[in-house]
């Protein structure tokens, strides 16, 4: 027989319940599980070691992947900006240009472009240094740092 008490003070009432032996064993198992719930120190240490090992393996992989991602992202943005300049030249029926400035590692988009001395209106300047270390460009075999599109997109 078990005694359960519910309520407080004078209003408390006792409830007597008769439980068979098998139910009593089940009740004791549940009670003992409550005492043993949670993690042991050994389990916690093993989980931390596993996390540290995974981090030690994944961080170098991530760091080797990051410069390539930055470079691809900068190249994709440059391509998108060149397409934008070409599209605007055709749409507005005027000349647009992209000027690359190696000293500041940036490029600028211009509308109403006439000549290198009269570049027109600067629409946007993109600084490649904002991409993180290792992202830049060079001239290669190019003789000019300005690329233009006329009203025909050429």
PDB file of C-alpha atoms in Angstrom:
ATOM      1  CA  UNK A   1       0.000   0.000   0.000  1.00  0.00           C
ATOM      2  CA  UNK A   2       1.239   3.508  -0.900  1.00  0.00           C
ATOM      3  CA  UNK A   3       0.240   6.819   0.584  1.00  0.00           C
ATOM      4  CA  UNK A   4      -0.048   9.790  -1.764  1.00  0.00           C
ATOM      5  CA  UNK A   5      -0.627  13.243  -0.358  1.00  0.00           C
ATOM      6  CA  UNK A   6      -1.994  16.103  -2.372  1.00  0.00           C
ATOM      7  CA  UNK A   7      -3.036  19.601  -1.428  1.00  0.00           C
ATOM      8  CA  UNK A   8      -1.613  21.902   1.257  1.00  0.00           C
ATOM      9  CA  UNK A   9      -2.303  22.590   4.914  1.00  0.00           C
ATOM     10  CA  UNK A  10      -5.655  21.517   6.343  1.00  0.00           C
ATOM     11  CA  UNK A  11      -6.979  20.812   2.878  1.00  0.00           C
ATOM     12  CA  UNK A  12      -4.372  18.125   2.339  1.00  0.00           C
ATOM     13  CA  UNK A  13      -5.856  14.745   1.816  1.00  0.00           C
ATOM     14  CA  UNK A  14      -4.336  11.344   1.871  1.00  0.00           C
ATOM     15  CA  UNK A  15      -4.959   8.878  -0.891  1.00  0.00           C
ATOM     16  CA  UNK A  16      -4.256   5.272  -0.210  1.00  0.00           C
ATOM     17  CA  UNK A  17      -3.583   3.086  -3.180  1.00  0.00           C
ATOM     18  CA  UNK A  18      -2.935  -0.555  -3.175  1.00  0.00           C
ATOM     19  CA  UNK A  19      -0.422  -1.522  -5.804  1.00  0.00           C
ATOM     20  CA  UNK A  20       0.595  -5.012  -6.763  1.00  0.00           C
ATOM     21  CA  UNK A  21       4.186  -6.162  -6.540  1.00  0.00           C
ATOM     22  CA  UNK A  22       4.897  -5.794 -10.304  1.00  0.00           C
ATOM     23  CA  UNK A  23       3.643  -2.192 -10.318  1.00  0.00           C
ATOM     24  CA  UNK A  24       5.725  -1.476  -7.256  1.00  0.00           C
ATOM     25  CA  UNK A  25       8.848  -2.738  -9.027  1.00  0.00           C
ATOM     26  CA  UNK A  26       8.048  -0.572 -12.038  1.00  0.00           C
ATOM     27  CA  UNK A  27       7.591   2.438  -9.776  1.00  0.00           C
ATOM     28  CA  UNK A  28      10.989   1.810  -8.173  1.00  0.00           C
ATOM     29  CA  UNK A  29      12.620   1.499 -11.620  1.00  0.00           C
ATOM     30  CA  UNK A  30      11.199   4.877 -12.666  1.00  0.00           C
ATOM     31  CA  UNK A  31      12.359   6.382  -9.376  1.00  0.00           C
ATOM     32  CA  UNK A  32      15.878   5.001  -9.831  1.00  0.00           C
ATOM     33  CA  UNK A  33      15.991   6.249 -13.457  1.00  0.00           C
ATOM     34  CA  UNK A  34      15.319   9.776 -12.214  1.00  0.00           C
ATOM     35  CA  UNK A  35      18.335   9.567  -9.946  1.00  0.00           C
ATOM     36  CA  UNK A  36      20.536   8.311 -12.805  1.00  0.00           C
ATOM     37  CA  UNK A  37      19.325  10.673 -15.500  1.00  0.00           C
ATOM     38  CA  UNK A  38      21.858  13.085 -17.051  1.00  0.00           C
ATOM     39  CA  UNK A  39      25.412  12.606 -18.218  1.00  0.00           C
ATOM     40  CA  UNK A  40      28.363  11.205 -16.383  1.00  0.00           C
ATOM     41  CA  UNK A  41      31.632  13.099 -16.407  1.00  0.00           C
ATOM     42  CA  UNK A  42      33.179  10.450 -18.654  1.00  0.00           C
ATOM     43  CA  UNK A  43      30.395  10.793 -21.238  1.00  0.00           C
ATOM     44  CA  UNK A  44      30.790  14.562 -21.209  1.00  0.00           C
ATOM     45  CA  UNK A  45      34.574  14.348 -21.694  1.00  0.00           C
ATOM     46  CA  UNK A  46      34.159  11.905 -24.602  1.00  0.00           C
ATOM     47  CA  UNK A  47      31.626  14.212 -26.288  1.00  0.00           C
ATOM     48  CA  UNK A  48      33.985  17.192 -25.910  1.00  0.00           C
ATOM     49  CA  UNK A  49      36.911  15.185 -27.319  1.00  0.00           C
ATOM     50  CA  UNK A  50      34.827  14.184 -30.348  1.00  0.00           C
ATOM     51  CA  UNK A  51      33.836  17.825 -30.962  1.00  0.00           C
ATOM     52  CA  UNK A  52      37.465  18.970 -30.661  1.00  0.00           C
ATOM     53  CA  UNK A  53      38.671  16.302 -33.107  1.00  0.00           C
ATOM     54  CA  UNK A  54      35.978  17.232 -35.639  1.00  0.00           C
ATOM     55  CA  UNK A  55      36.870  20.919 -35.301  1.00  0.00           C
ATOM     56  CA  UNK A  56      40.582  20.150 -35.705  1.00  0.00           C
ATOM     57  CA  UNK A  57      39.862  18.310 -38.948  1.00  0.00           C
ATOM     58  CA  UNK A  58      37.319  20.741 -40.394  1.00  0.00           C
ATOM     59  CA  UNK A  59      38.982  24.106 -39.652  1.00  0.00           C
ATOM     60  CA  UNK A  60      42.034  23.568 -41.930  1.00  0.00           C
ATOM     61  CA  UNK A  61      39.759  22.374 -44.721  1.00  0.00           C
ATOM     62  CA  UNK A  62      37.600  25.474 -44.332  1.00  0.00           C
ATOM     63  CA  UNK A  63      40.635  27.777 -44.260  1.00  0.00           C
ATOM     64  CA  UNK A  64      42.026  26.242 -47.460  1.00  0.00           C
ATOM     65  CA  UNK A  65      38.643  26.603 -49.176  1.00  0.00           C
ATOM     66  CA  UNK A  66      38.040  30.225 -48.144  1.00  0.00           C
ATOM     67  CA  UNK A  67      40.505  32.011 -50.522  1.00  0.00           C
ATOM     68  CA  UNK A  68      39.170  30.070 -53.508  1.00  0.00           C
ATOM     69  CA  UNK A  69      35.611  31.016 -52.537  1.00  0.00           C
ATOM     70  CA  UNK A  70      36.561  34.693 -52.242  1.00  0.00           C
ATOM     71  CA  UNK A  71      38.260  34.638 -55.641  1.00  0.00           C
ATOM     72  CA  UNK A  72      35.312  32.929 -57.352  1.00  0.00           C
ATOM     73  CA  UNK A  73      32.897  35.337 -55.719  1.00  0.00           C
ATOM     74  CA  UNK A  74      34.920  38.351 -56.908  1.00  0.00           C
ATOM     75  CA  UNK A  75      35.124  36.912 -60.441  1.00  0.00           C
ATOM     76  CA  UNK A  76      31.369  36.255 -60.500  1.00  0.00           C
ATOM     77  CA  UNK A  77      30.675  39.815 -59.344  1.00  0.00           C
ATOM     78  CA  UNK A  78      33.028  41.252 -61.980  1.00  0.00           C
ATOM     79  CA  UNK A  79      31.288  39.241 -64.691  1.00  0.00           C
ATOM     80  CA  UNK A  80      27.878  40.412 -63.435  1.00  0.00           C
ATOM     81  CA  UNK A  81      29.049  44.039 -63.424  1.00  0.00           C
ATOM     82  CA  UNK A  82      30.398  43.725 -66.978  1.00  0.00           C
ATOM     83  CA  UNK A  83      27.058  42.300 -68.105  1.00  0.00           C
ATOM     84  CA  UNK A  84      25.241  45.104 -66.292  1.00  0.00           C
ATOM     85  CA  UNK A  85      27.377  47.753 -68.034  1.00  0.00           C
ATOM     86  CA  UNK A  86      26.772  46.104 -71.422  1.00  0.00           C
ATOM     87  CA  UNK A  87      23.017  45.923 -70.804  1.00  0.00           C
ATOM     88  CA  UNK A  88      22.834  49.561 -69.679  1.00  0.00           C
ATOM     89  CA  UNK A  89      24.780  50.696 -72.767  1.00  0.00           C
ATOM     90  CA  UNK A  90      22.244  48.992 -75.026  1.00  0.00           C
ATOM     91  CA  UNK A  91      19.199  50.071 -72.995  1.00  0.00           C
ATOM     92  CA  UNK A  92      20.224  53.746 -72.669  1.00  0.00           C
ATOM     93  CA  UNK A  93      21.782  53.953 -76.139  1.00  0.00           C
ATOM     94  CA  UNK A  94      25.015  55.500 -74.847  1.00  0.00           C
ATOM     95  CA  UNK A  95      28.553  54.447 -73.988  1.00  0.00           C
ATOM     96  CA  UNK A  96      29.394  52.819 -70.678  1.00  0.00           C
ATOM     97  CA  UNK A  97      32.828  51.844 -69.357  1.00  0.00           C
ATOM     98  CA  UNK A  98      34.605  49.888 -66.659  1.00  0.00           C
ATOM     99  CA  UNK A  99      37.898  51.341 -65.454  1.00  0.00           C
ATOM    100  CA  UNK A 100      40.331  49.179 -63.484  1.00  0.00           C
ATOM    101  CA  UNK A 101      42.662  50.910 -61.037  1.00  0.00           C
ATOM    102  CA  UNK A 102      45.510  48.615 -59.996  1.00  0.00           C
ATOM    103  CA  UNK A 103      46.903  50.969 -57.350  1.00  0.00           C
ATOM    104  CA  UNK A 104      43.691  50.915 -55.310  1.00  0.00           C
ATOM    105  CA  UNK A 105      42.731  47.362 -56.343  1.00  0.00           C
ATOM    106  CA  UNK A 106      39.305  48.568 -57.488  1.00  0.00           C
ATOM    107  CA  UNK A 107      37.190  49.132 -60.576  1.00  0.00           C
ATOM    108  CA  UNK A 108      34.578  51.758 -61.385  1.00  0.00           C
ATOM    109  CA  UNK A 109      31.497  51.600 -63.609  1.00  0.00           C
ATOM    110  CA  UNK A 110      30.875  54.746 -65.708  1.00  0.00           C
ATOM    111  CA  UNK A 111      27.862  55.890 -67.704  1.00  0.00           C
ATOM    112  CA  UNK A 112      28.078  58.469 -70.527  1.00  0.00           C
ATOM    113  CA  UNK A 113      31.712  57.503 -71.198  1.00  0.00           C
ATOM    114  CA  UNK A 114      33.506  59.635 -73.830  1.00  0.00           C
ATOM    115  CA  UNK A 115      37.268  59.127 -73.375  1.00  0.00           C
ATOM    116  CA  UNK A 116      39.832  58.291 -70.680  1.00  0.00           C
ATOM    117  CA  UNK A 117      40.029  61.979 -69.806  1.00  0.00           C
ATOM    118  CA  UNK A 118      36.214  62.379 -69.832  1.00  0.00           C
ATOM    119  CA  UNK A 119      34.963  59.204 -68.183  1.00  0.00           C
ATOM    120  CA  UNK A 120      31.421  60.417 -67.624  1.00  0.00           C
ATOM    121  CA  UNK A 121      29.437  59.705 -64.478  1.00  0.00           C
ATOM    122  CA  UNK A 122      30.786  57.204 -61.954  1.00  0.00           C
ATOM    123  CA  UNK A 123      27.914  54.859 -61.174  1.00  0.00           C
ATOM    124  CA  UNK A 124      29.644  52.513 -58.763  1.00  0.00           C
ATOM    125  CA  UNK A 125      33.124  51.739 -57.457  1.00  0.00           C
ATOM    126  CA  UNK A 126      33.957  48.221 -56.308  1.00  0.00           C
ATOM    127  CA  UNK A 127      36.983  47.724 -54.048  1.00  0.00           C
ATOM    128  CA  UNK A 128      38.437  44.221 -54.321  1.00  0.00           C
ATOM    129  CA  UNK A 129      40.288  44.652 -51.035  1.00  0.00           C
ATOM    130  CA  UNK A 130      36.906  44.326 -49.311  1.00  0.00           C
ATOM    131  CA  UNK A 131      36.847  40.693 -50.437  1.00  0.00           C
ATOM    132  CA  UNK A 132      39.594  39.704 -48.032  1.00  0.00           C
ATOM    133  CA  UNK A 133      43.216  38.878 -48.475  1.00  0.00           C
ATOM    134  CA  UNK A 134      44.491  37.437 -51.717  1.00  0.00           C
ATOM    135  CA  UNK A 135      41.858  38.884 -54.064  1.00  0.00           C
ATOM    136  CA  UNK A 136      43.232  41.237 -56.673  1.00  0.00           C
ATOM    137  CA  UNK A 137      43.856  41.498 -60.376  1.00  0.00           C
ATOM    138  CA  UNK A 138      46.526  42.484 -62.842  1.00  0.00           C
ATOM    139  CA  UNK A 139      46.577  43.715 -66.404  1.00  0.00           C
ATOM    140  CA  UNK A 140      48.015  40.635 -68.028  1.00  0.00           C
ATOM    141  CA  UNK A 141      48.539  41.509 -71.728  1.00  0.00           C
ATOM    142  CA  UNK A 142      46.005  44.353 -71.744  1.00  0.00           C
ATOM    143  CA  UNK A 143      47.200  47.716 -73.029  1.00  0.00           C
ATOM    144  CA  UNK A 144      44.394  49.729 -71.448  1.00  0.00           C
ATOM    145  CA  UNK A 145      42.796  49.697 -68.034  1.00  0.00           C
ATOM    146  CA  UNK A 146      39.407  50.757 -69.450  1.00  0.00           C
ATOM    147  CA  UNK A 147      36.873  48.486 -71.119  1.00  0.00           C
ATOM    148  CA  UNK A 148      33.994  50.137 -72.979  1.00  0.00           C
ATOM    149  CA  UNK A 149      30.617  49.158 -74.413  1.00  0.00           C
ATOM    150  CA  UNK A 150      28.870  51.229 -77.034  1.00  0.00           C
ATOM    151  CA  UNK A 151      25.124  51.427 -77.722  1.00  0.00           C
ATOM    152  CA  UNK A 152      25.338  48.157 -79.683  1.00  0.00           C
ATOM    153  CA  UNK A 153      26.843  46.334 -76.690  1.00  0.00           C
ATOM    154  CA  UNK A 154      30.225  45.997 -78.408  1.00  0.00           C
TER     155      UNK A 154
END
